Amino acid sequence: MRRKGMYTASTSMLFILGAIGLSGCGGGSDDTSTDSGGSPDGRLTGDIVYYAAACDVSQPAVGTDIIVHRKDGSILSQSKVPSTGKFDIAWPSDAYHFSYAQQINGELFVYSKLNVVAGDIGIVGERNSNIDSACACSDFNFSLSDVNANYNGYTVYIDGRSDRSSAKVCKQDGQFPPVNLVLTPTYADGLTSYAAQIDVNSYAANSTIYVSPSIFENAENEGVELNAELSSANNNIYSPSFRTFSETDYGRVNWIEWPVSAHVFPGLFANNFITYSNFEPLGGDDNGQVFYYTSRRHRVTDPDATQVVQLQQNQQKMLQSTDAILSSFSEDGASNYDFTGIGTGKTLLQVDFGQSGIANWTIEAPLKGTFPDLDLPTNLQTPFEQITQANLSVMIYGYFSHSSSQYNQFRTKVVEIQRADLKTRSEFYDNYVIEQISVDIY
């Protein structure tokens, strides 16, 4: 991929991996995937949109570039997204990979899916602040003086943030969702936490709403302290991050990292989750730094039960397989790779490469296969040649739902859920696992 401006940056990343003793030991292997592109002639359909940055409003991404690639990454066909945002293109037997490219405020975003079969790819697109005017949002201020006085030693979170006394609220289906308040013990362990909701629909925009301490006094407002702990297999992790949140008809609420014991609020919310994660610097040199991230999420079905989880820790295997992908960038050609057998529960690989403000490329791929030399039209290659300080992220993830060879069945299931347009997120996503390597160039 040298001609796409990735050569210099990826070479620097290989030097960084070399500094921690891993360059040259890539996890290449033969591509034995059975679920792949090259299906009989058919059609590929989908919607490409822009999502507002402030809310979930979307608009057709008219004029977005669509590229169909052959198995080796060369361009088979090109088209543009029509005014409806919906596309319906030929998907012949030699079509293997799909890309779309969006220009937003001078920044290029390219998204590619490898080993695609004919069918529906769902609704895809990037956030675009230029359409925020379509959001019906208002600011509300909250007077918390009496709450702070009555709950001394607590931190007040408003819609998941503790650094403000106001909230920007955007309407959904013509109504403002409730504003969520949480009181967490700031320092002391073993104290009760509290949560409440405020309906702001009867208040004028920019008004100040008095918050009475009494809204936290009912039994359903009390949090349940979780006995959350890592498995003994993770005894080398000393400070894991524990977060909780609730899934509602208005999306995810109260996404909070707890400074002491984690809590959930089953009296207010039916769907509660806990996420365990650990972020670890692995080393580097004068060129940059390498980091590793691992995380697990599960539904809290019984708040009184001990919440035990084992974080998957496969730093060396992740680094070795990442090296194979970097080699394909720097050597301007295809490269075999293999992320199967790294932990459990995962189905897809996602590679992100680019520099903020210039160009970013996200590639979704099977856990095992050949990373092709994806070609782009000249006008879309040029921004990548301007990259000087690249960032790379390589992550593998899944929901313990499909095997590593069932990635297109996994994609089909995700689209099916997306098209169902459920109010509360599907239980399919309850049990999540991810491992990630990131490389930053200075």
Short mmCIF file of C-alpha atoms in Angstrom, two decimals:
data_model
loop_
_atom_site.label_atom_id
_atom_site.label_comp_id
_atom_site.label_asym_id
_atom_site.label_seq_id
_atom_site.Cartn_x
_atom_site.Cartn_y
_atom_site.Cartn_z
CA MET A 1 0.00 0.00 0.00
CA ARG A 2 2.98 2.26 -0.50
CA ARG A 3 1.26 4.41 -3.12
CA LYS A 4 -1.50 5.21 -0.65
CA GLY A 5 0.82 7.13 1.65
CA MET A 6 0.99 4.39 4.27
CA TYR A 7 4.55 3.27 3.61
CA THR A 8 6.46 5.81 5.72
CA ALA A 9 4.07 5.64 8.67
CA SER A 10 3.88 1.85 8.72
CA THR A 11 7.67 1.54 8.50
CA SER A 12 7.95 3.73 11.59
CA MET A 13 5.40 1.49 13.33
CA LEU A 14 7.48 -1.58 12.48
CA PHE A 15 10.50 0.14 14.05
CA ILE A 16 8.43 0.72 17.20
CA LEU A 17 7.41 -2.95 17.34
CA GLY A 18 11.08 -3.82 16.83
CA ALA A 19 11.94 -1.71 19.86
CA ILE A 20 9.83 -3.99 22.04
CA GLY A 21 11.24 -7.12 20.37
CA LEU A 22 8.38 -8.08 18.06
CA SER A 23 9.03 -6.85 14.53
CA GLY A 24 9.59 -9.64 12.05
CA CYS A 25 7.66 -12.33 13.92
CA GLY A 26 4.35 -11.71 12.19
CA GLY A 27 1.42 -14.06 12.50
CA GLY A 28 1.01 -14.79 8.80
CA SER A 29 -0.68 -18.02 7.72
CA ASP A 30 -2.45 -19.50 4.75
CA ASP A 31 -5.95 -18.19 4.10
CA THR A 32 -8.21 -21.13 4.80
CA SER A 33 -11.39 -19.10 5.33
CA THR A 34 -14.46 -20.74 3.83
CA ASP A 35 -17.01 -17.93 4.26
CA SER A 36 -15.80 -15.32 1.78
CA GLY A 37 -16.52 -13.21 -1.26
CA GLY A 38 -16.58 -14.68 -4.73
CA SER A 39 -20.22 -15.67 -4.36
CA PRO A 40 -22.50 -16.19 -7.39
CA ASP A 41 -23.61 -13.06 -9.24
CA GLY A 42 -26.04 -11.02 -7.15
CA ARG A 43 -26.75 -7.55 -5.79
CA LEU A 44 -25.28 -5.61 -2.90
CA THR A 45 -27.64 -3.17 -1.19
CA GLY A 46 -27.52 -0.80 1.72
CA ASP A 47 -27.92 2.76 3.00
CA ILE A 48 -25.03 5.20 3.38
CA VAL A 49 -25.86 8.19 5.54
CA TYR A 50 -24.41 10.99 7.61
CA TYR A 51 -25.26 10.84 11.30
CA ALA A 52 -25.50 14.10 13.21
CA ALA A 53 -22.83 14.56 15.88
CA ALA A 54 -25.31 15.89 18.46
CA CYS A 55 -28.13 13.36 18.06
CA ASP A 56 -29.19 10.27 16.11
CA VAL A 57 -30.71 12.15 13.17
CA SER A 58 -29.36 10.93 9.83
CA GLN A 59 -29.43 12.17 6.25
CA PRO A 60 -28.60 10.43 2.96
CA ALA A 61 -24.89 10.82 2.20
CA VAL A 62 -25.50 11.89 -1.39
CA GLY A 63 -22.44 11.62 -3.62
CA THR A 64 -20.46 9.30 -1.34
CA ASP A 65 -17.97 7.23 -3.35
CA ILE A 66 -18.65 3.49 -3.55
CA ILE A 67 -15.86 1.16 -4.66
CA VAL A 68 -16.10 -2.56 -5.40
CA HIS A 69 -12.79 -4.47 -5.27
CA ARG A 70 -11.64 -7.74 -6.73
CA LYS A 71 -10.02 -10.34 -4.48
CA ASP A 72 -6.56 -8.80 -4.99
CA GLY A 73 -7.85 -5.34 -4.01
CA SER A 74 -7.94 -3.84 -7.49
CA ILE A 75 -10.98 -1.74 -8.42
CA LEU A 76 -13.78 -3.62 -10.17
CA SER A 77 -16.35 -0.81 -10.27
CA GLN A 78 -17.13 2.65 -8.91
CA SER A 79 -20.37 4.51 -8.29
CA LYS A 80 -21.94 7.27 -6.20
CA VAL A 81 -24.65 7.19 -3.53
CA PRO A 82 -27.91 8.55 -5.03
CA SER A 83 -30.20 11.16 -3.49
CA THR A 84 -32.10 8.55 -1.47
CA GLY A 85 -28.94 7.35 0.28
CA LYS A 86 -29.84 3.81 -0.77
CA PHE A 87 -27.65 1.91 -3.20
CA ASP A 88 -28.29 -1.26 -5.17
CA ILE A 89 -25.27 -2.36 -7.20
CA ALA A 90 -24.20 -5.44 -9.10
CA TRP A 91 -22.15 -7.94 -7.12
CA PRO A 92 -20.62 -10.30 -9.69
CA SER A 93 -18.69 -13.45 -8.87
CA ASP A 94 -15.34 -11.62 -8.95
CA ALA A 95 -16.45 -8.99 -6.40
CA TYR A 96 -14.84 -9.57 -2.99
CA HIS A 97 -14.43 -6.32 -1.04
CA PHE A 98 -16.53 -3.18 -0.60
CA SER A 99 -15.48 0.38 0.30
CA TYR A 100 -17.15 3.74 0.68
CA ALA A 101 -15.48 7.14 1.17
CA GLN A 102 -16.92 10.29 2.76
CA GLN A 103 -15.41 13.78 2.86
CA ILE A 104 -16.42 15.66 6.03
CA ASN A 105 -15.08 19.14 6.77
CA GLY A 106 -11.90 18.50 4.79
CA GLU A 107 -11.24 15.11 6.38
CA LEU A 108 -11.47 11.84 4.43
CA PHE A 109 -13.10 8.76 5.95
CA VAL A 110 -12.76 5.46 4.09
CA TYR A 111 -14.50 2.32 5.32
CA SER A 112 -13.84 -1.09 3.77
CA LYS A 113 -15.40 -4.51 4.35
CA LEU A 114 -13.36 -7.52 3.22
CA ASN A 115 -14.72 -10.84 1.94
CA VAL A 116 -18.28 -9.62 1.45
CA VAL A 117 -21.08 -11.72 -0.04
CA ALA A 118 -24.10 -10.40 -1.92
CA GLY A 119 -26.96 -9.07 0.18
CA ASP A 120 -27.76 -6.16 2.50
CA ILE A 121 -24.89 -4.45 4.36
CA GLY A 122 -27.28 -2.35 6.44
CA ILE A 123 -27.05 1.35 7.28
CA VAL A 124 -23.52 2.76 7.52
CA GLY A 125 -21.98 6.21 7.73
CA GLU A 126 -19.94 8.72 9.72
CA ARG A 127 -20.84 11.47 12.19
CA ASN A 128 -21.16 14.88 10.54
CA SER A 129 -21.62 18.03 12.64
CA ASN A 130 -22.84 19.89 9.54
CA ILE A 131 -26.27 18.32 9.98
CA ASP A 132 -26.60 19.06 13.70
CA SER A 133 -29.09 21.78 12.78
CA ALA A 134 -31.58 18.97 12.13
CA CYS A 135 -31.41 18.01 15.83
CA ALA A 136 -34.04 19.45 18.15
CA CYS A 137 -31.81 20.13 21.15
CA SER A 138 -32.08 22.46 24.15
CA ASP A 139 -29.80 23.28 27.08
CA PHE A 140 -31.07 22.94 30.65
CA ASN A 141 -29.35 24.10 33.82
CA PHE A 142 -29.72 22.44 37.22
CA SER A 143 -29.56 24.06 40.64
CA LEU A 144 -27.80 21.49 42.84
CA SER A 145 -27.02 23.53 45.98
CA ASP A 146 -29.39 21.61 48.27
CA VAL A 147 -28.36 18.24 46.78
CA ASN A 148 -24.70 19.04 47.43
CA ALA A 149 -25.49 20.12 50.97
CA ASN A 150 -27.57 17.04 51.80
CA TYR A 151 -25.18 14.59 50.13
CA ASN A 152 -21.83 15.86 51.26
CA GLY A 153 -19.08 13.49 50.13
CA TYR A 154 -20.91 12.55 46.94
CA THR A 155 -20.21 13.44 43.30
CA VAL A 156 -23.16 14.42 41.13
CA TYR A 157 -23.29 13.01 37.59
CA ILE A 158 -25.65 14.58 35.06
CA ASP A 159 -26.20 12.34 32.02
CA GLY A 160 -22.99 10.50 32.82
CA ARG A 161 -20.78 13.56 33.38
CA SER A 162 -19.55 15.00 36.68
CA ASP A 163 -17.93 18.17 35.33
CA ARG A 164 -21.04 20.22 34.69
CA SER A 165 -24.37 21.37 36.12
CA SER A 166 -26.18 21.50 32.79
CA ALA A 167 -27.19 19.16 30.00
CA LYS A 168 -27.86 19.41 26.28
CA VAL A 169 -30.92 17.29 25.59
CA CYS A 170 -32.08 16.31 22.09
CA LYS A 171 -35.61 15.20 21.29
CA GLN A 172 -36.41 11.65 20.25
CA ASP A 173 -39.75 11.00 18.56
CA GLY A 174 -40.82 14.54 19.44
CA GLN A 175 -40.06 14.30 23.17
CA PHE A 176 -37.05 15.05 25.33
CA PRO A 177 -35.71 11.94 27.06
CA PRO A 178 -35.33 12.10 30.86
CA VAL A 179 -32.18 13.68 32.25
CA ASN A 180 -30.39 11.19 34.49
CA LEU A 181 -28.73 12.16 37.78
CA VAL A 182 -26.48 9.85 39.79
CA LEU A 183 -24.87 10.43 43.19
CA THR A 184 -21.70 8.41 43.70
CA PRO A 185 -19.57 8.25 46.87
CA THR A 186 -16.51 10.35 46.10
CA TYR A 187 -14.02 8.59 48.36
CA ALA A 188 -15.59 6.28 50.92
CA ASP A 189 -16.39 2.68 50.05
CA GLY A 190 -19.54 0.88 51.16
CA LEU A 191 -21.89 3.87 50.94
CA THR A 192 -25.22 3.79 49.11
CA SER A 193 -25.36 5.44 45.70
CA TYR A 194 -28.48 7.10 44.31
CA ALA A 195 -30.05 7.80 40.92
CA ALA A 196 -33.06 9.74 39.69
CA GLN A 197 -34.59 11.05 36.48
CA ILE A 198 -35.94 14.50 35.64
CA ASP A 199 -38.55 15.10 32.94
CA VAL A 200 -37.58 18.40 31.27
CA ASN A 201 -40.40 18.51 28.70
CA SER A 202 -42.37 21.12 30.66
CA TYR A 203 -39.39 23.48 31.06
CA ALA A 204 -38.27 26.23 28.69
CA ALA A 205 -34.90 25.96 27.00
CA ASN A 206 -31.99 27.43 29.02
CA SER A 207 -34.11 27.52 32.15
CA THR A 208 -32.65 26.62 35.54
CA ILE A 209 -34.33 23.62 37.17
CA TYR A 210 -34.19 23.30 40.95
CA VAL A 211 -33.24 19.77 42.00
CA SER A 212 -34.72 18.75 45.33
CA PRO A 213 -32.81 16.19 47.42
CA SER A 214 -36.13 14.41 47.90
CA ILE A 215 -36.01 12.94 44.37
CA PHE A 216 -33.39 10.46 45.63
CA GLU A 217 -35.28 9.32 48.73
CA ASN A 218 -37.44 6.45 47.46
CA ALA A 219 -36.32 2.83 47.57
CA GLU A 220 -36.11 2.57 43.76
CA ASN A 221 -33.56 5.43 43.75
CA GLU A 222 -31.04 3.45 45.77
CA GLY A 223 -28.22 1.71 43.98
CA VAL A 224 -27.12 -1.86 44.57
CA GLU A 225 -23.42 -2.20 45.26
CA LEU A 226 -21.87 -4.92 43.12
CA ASN A 227 -19.27 -7.33 44.37
CA ALA A 228 -17.23 -7.00 41.17
CA GLU A 229 -13.88 -8.72 40.85
CA LEU A 230 -11.49 -10.10 38.28
CA SER A 231 -10.62 -13.77 38.00
CA SER A 232 -7.51 -14.97 39.78
CA ALA A 233 -6.04 -15.49 36.30
CA ASN A 234 -5.77 -11.68 36.08
CA ASN A 235 -3.63 -11.28 39.19
CA ASN A 236 -1.19 -9.08 37.24
CA ILE A 237 -3.88 -6.41 36.75
CA TYR A 238 -3.86 -4.10 39.74
CA SER A 239 -6.22 -1.29 38.75
CA PRO A 240 -8.91 -2.50 36.33
CA SER A 241 -11.57 -0.06 35.23
CA PHE A 242 -15.14 -0.93 36.24
CA ARG A 243 -17.99 0.89 34.51
CA THR A 244 -21.72 0.39 34.65
CA PHE A 245 -24.55 1.61 32.46
CA SER A 246 -28.19 0.90 31.63
CA GLU A 247 -29.79 0.27 28.24
CA THR A 248 -33.09 2.11 27.81
CA ASP A 249 -35.52 3.11 25.07
CA TYR A 250 -33.47 6.31 24.88
CA GLY A 251 -30.17 4.53 24.48
CA ARG A 252 -27.35 3.93 26.94
CA VAL A 253 -27.54 6.02 30.14
CA ASN A 254 -25.37 6.55 33.23
CA TRP A 255 -22.12 5.36 31.64
CA ILE A 256 -20.02 5.81 34.80
CA GLU A 257 -16.54 4.72 35.84
CA TRP A 258 -16.71 4.13 39.58
CA PRO A 259 -13.89 5.49 41.76
CA VAL A 260 -14.71 2.87 44.41
CA SER A 261 -17.33 0.08 44.35
CA ALA A 262 -19.52 -0.17 41.23
CA HIS A 263 -23.31 0.18 41.52
CA VAL A 264 -26.37 -0.46 39.36
CA PHE A 265 -29.94 0.79 39.75
CA PRO A 266 -32.39 -2.07 39.14
CA GLY A 267 -35.21 -0.08 40.74
CA LEU A 268 -35.10 2.41 37.86
CA PHE A 269 -33.68 0.39 34.98
CA ALA A 270 -34.37 -3.16 33.78
CA ASN A 271 -31.23 -3.61 31.66
CA ASN A 272 -28.02 -3.07 33.61
CA PHE A 273 -24.46 -3.89 32.53
CA ILE A 274 -20.94 -3.90 33.89
CA THR A 275 -17.78 -3.48 31.81
CA TYR A 276 -14.31 -4.52 32.96
CA SER A 277 -11.27 -3.21 31.10
CA ASN A 278 -7.53 -2.65 31.35
CA PHE A 279 -5.28 -0.31 29.37
CA GLU A 280 -1.57 -1.12 29.33
CA PRO A 281 1.44 0.64 27.72
CA LEU A 282 3.74 -1.96 26.18
CA GLY A 283 6.73 0.24 25.34
CA GLY A 284 8.18 2.01 22.34
CA ASP A 285 11.04 4.25 21.22
CA ASP A 286 11.65 7.77 19.92
CA ASN A 287 9.25 7.07 17.04
CA GLY A 288 6.20 6.35 19.20
CA GLN A 289 4.44 4.11 21.67
CA VAL A 290 2.50 0.82 21.67
CA PHE A 291 -0.56 0.17 23.86
CA TYR A 292 -2.77 -2.82 24.64
CA TYR A 293 -6.42 -2.74 25.68
CA THR A 294 -8.65 -5.59 26.83
CA SER A 295 -12.30 -5.44 27.90
CA ARG A 296 -15.34 -7.59 28.73
CA ARG A 297 -18.98 -6.68 29.22
CA HIS A 298 -21.92 -8.66 30.57
CA ARG A 299 -25.48 -8.09 31.74
CA VAL A 300 -26.03 -7.92 35.48
CA THR A 301 -28.86 -10.44 35.91
CA ASP A 302 -28.51 -10.76 39.68
CA PRO A 303 -27.04 -7.67 41.40
CA ASP A 304 -26.57 -9.63 44.64
CA ALA A 305 -24.37 -12.26 42.97
CA THR A 306 -20.60 -11.81 42.75
CA GLN A 307 -19.70 -10.41 39.34
CA VAL A 308 -16.55 -12.30 38.36
CA VAL A 309 -14.93 -12.00 34.96
CA GLN A 310 -11.65 -13.06 33.40
CA LEU A 311 -10.15 -10.47 31.11
CA GLN A 312 -8.45 -12.03 28.12
CA GLN A 313 -4.78 -11.09 27.97
CA ASN A 314 -3.03 -11.99 24.71
CA GLN A 315 -0.60 -9.13 24.23
CA GLN A 316 2.15 -11.10 22.48
CA LYS A 317 -0.17 -12.91 20.07
CA MET A 318 -1.92 -9.64 19.20
CA LEU A 319 1.41 -7.94 18.55
CA GLN A 320 2.67 -10.75 16.33
CA SER A 321 -0.46 -10.76 14.17
CA THR A 322 -0.44 -6.95 13.99
CA ASP A 323 3.11 -7.13 12.65
CA ALA A 324 1.86 -9.17 9.66
CA ILE A 325 -0.64 -6.45 8.72
CA LEU A 326 1.96 -3.68 9.06
CA SER A 327 4.27 -5.62 6.80
CA SER A 328 1.62 -5.57 4.07
CA PHE A 329 1.40 -1.77 4.37
CA SER A 330 5.17 -1.25 4.19
CA GLU A 331 5.82 -3.83 1.48
CA ASP A 332 3.10 -2.54 -0.83
CA GLY A 333 1.38 -5.88 -1.22
CA ALA A 334 -0.93 -8.50 0.21
CA SER A 335 -0.13 -10.31 3.44
CA ASN A 336 -1.60 -13.35 5.17
CA TYR A 337 -2.64 -12.89 8.80
CA ASP A 338 -4.26 -14.93 11.56
CA PHE A 339 -6.03 -13.68 14.69
CA THR A 340 -7.91 -16.92 15.34
CA GLY A 341 -7.04 -18.72 18.55
CA ILE A 342 -6.44 -15.42 20.37
CA GLY A 343 -8.86 -15.75 23.26
CA THR A 344 -12.51 -16.72 22.72
CA GLY A 345 -15.81 -15.24 21.62
CA LYS A 346 -14.47 -13.07 18.81
CA THR A 347 -15.66 -12.99 15.18
CA LEU A 348 -14.29 -9.91 13.39
CA LEU A 349 -11.09 -7.90 12.98
CA GLN A 350 -11.10 -4.11 12.60
CA VAL A 351 -8.07 -2.10 11.52
CA ASP A 352 -8.04 1.71 11.76
CA PHE A 353 -5.22 3.72 10.21
CA GLY A 354 -4.85 7.45 9.70
CA GLN A 355 -4.30 10.89 11.17
CA SER A 356 -7.03 13.04 12.67
CA GLY A 357 -7.94 16.00 10.49
CA ILE A 358 -6.46 14.46 7.31
CA ALA A 359 -7.56 10.93 6.44
CA ASN A 360 -8.72 7.77 8.21
CA TRP A 361 -9.22 4.25 6.87
CA THR A 362 -11.25 1.61 8.73
CA ILE A 363 -11.10 -1.96 7.43
CA GLU A 364 -13.42 -4.71 8.70
CA ALA A 365 -12.14 -8.21 7.99
CA PRO A 366 -12.37 -11.87 9.02
CA LEU A 367 -10.12 -12.98 11.87
CA LYS A 368 -8.04 -14.97 9.39
CA GLY A 369 -7.27 -14.42 5.74
CA THR A 370 -5.32 -12.29 3.29
CA PHE A 371 -5.01 -8.57 3.76
CA PRO A 372 -5.15 -7.32 0.14
CA ASP A 373 -3.52 -4.27 -1.39
CA LEU A 374 -6.79 -2.32 -1.56
CA ASP A 375 -6.75 0.24 -4.34
CA LEU A 376 -8.50 3.60 -4.26
CA PRO A 377 -9.16 6.22 -6.96
CA THR A 378 -6.34 8.78 -7.17
CA ASN A 379 -8.30 11.58 -5.53
CA LEU A 380 -8.91 9.38 -2.48
CA GLN A 381 -5.30 8.20 -2.27
CA THR A 382 -3.88 11.74 -2.12
CA PRO A 383 -4.96 12.59 1.47
CA PHE A 384 -3.17 9.51 2.81
CA GLU A 385 0.07 10.79 1.29
CA GLN A 386 -0.17 13.82 3.59
CA ILE A 387 -0.06 11.75 6.78
CA THR A 388 3.01 12.39 8.95
CA GLN A 389 1.91 11.25 12.43
CA ALA A 390 -0.24 8.20 11.98
CA ASN A 391 -2.23 6.21 14.50
CA LEU A 392 -2.97 2.51 14.08
CA SER A 393 -5.58 0.48 15.92
CA VAL A 394 -5.99 -3.27 15.46
CA MET A 395 -8.85 -4.84 17.38
CA ILE A 396 -10.64 -8.18 17.44
CA TYR A 397 -14.10 -8.44 18.95
CA GLY A 398 -17.30 -10.42 19.19
CA TYR A 399 -20.30 -11.42 21.30
CA PHE A 400 -19.69 -15.17 21.77
CA SER A 401 -22.36 -15.66 19.09
CA HIS A 402 -20.49 -16.81 15.97
CA SER A 403 -17.27 -18.70 15.26
CA SER A 404 -14.30 -17.13 13.51
CA SER A 405 -15.40 -18.62 10.17
CA GLN A 406 -18.97 -17.27 10.43
CA TYR A 407 -18.19 -13.60 9.92
CA ASN A 408 -20.70 -13.10 7.11
CA GLN A 409 -23.43 -14.83 9.14
CA PHE A 410 -22.44 -12.46 11.94
CA ARG A 411 -22.77 -9.48 9.57
CA THR A 412 -26.18 -10.71 8.44
CA LYS A 413 -27.39 -10.96 12.04
CA VAL A 414 -26.17 -7.44 12.84
CA VAL A 415 -28.01 -6.04 9.80
CA GLU A 416 -31.16 -7.96 10.74
CA ILE A 417 -31.13 -6.37 14.21
CA GLN A 418 -30.38 -2.94 12.76
CA ARG A 419 -33.26 -3.13 10.30
CA ALA A 420 -35.61 -4.19 13.13
CA ASP A 421 -35.13 -0.67 14.59
CA LEU A 422 -35.57 -1.81 18.17
CA LYS A 423 -36.06 0.82 20.87
CA THR A 424 -33.88 -0.97 23.41
CA ARG A 425 -30.70 -2.58 22.14
CA SER A 426 -30.95 -6.28 21.35
CA GLU A 427 -29.78 -8.88 23.88
CA PHE A 428 -27.50 -10.12 21.10
CA TYR A 429 -25.00 -7.46 22.26
CA ASP A 430 -25.08 -8.32 25.97
CA ASN A 431 -21.87 -10.35 26.18
CA TYR A 432 -19.02 -8.42 24.56
CA VAL A 433 -15.27 -9.06 24.34
CA ILE A 434 -12.48 -7.04 22.71
CA GLU A 435 -8.70 -7.00 22.54
CA GLN A 436 -6.83 -4.17 20.86
CA ILE A 437 -3.33 -3.04 19.93
CA SER A 438 -2.77 0.64 19.16
CA VAL A 439 0.38 2.33 17.86
CA ASP A 440 0.92 6.10 18.01
CA ILE A 441 3.64 7.85 16.01
CA TYR A 442 5.09 11.00 17.55
#
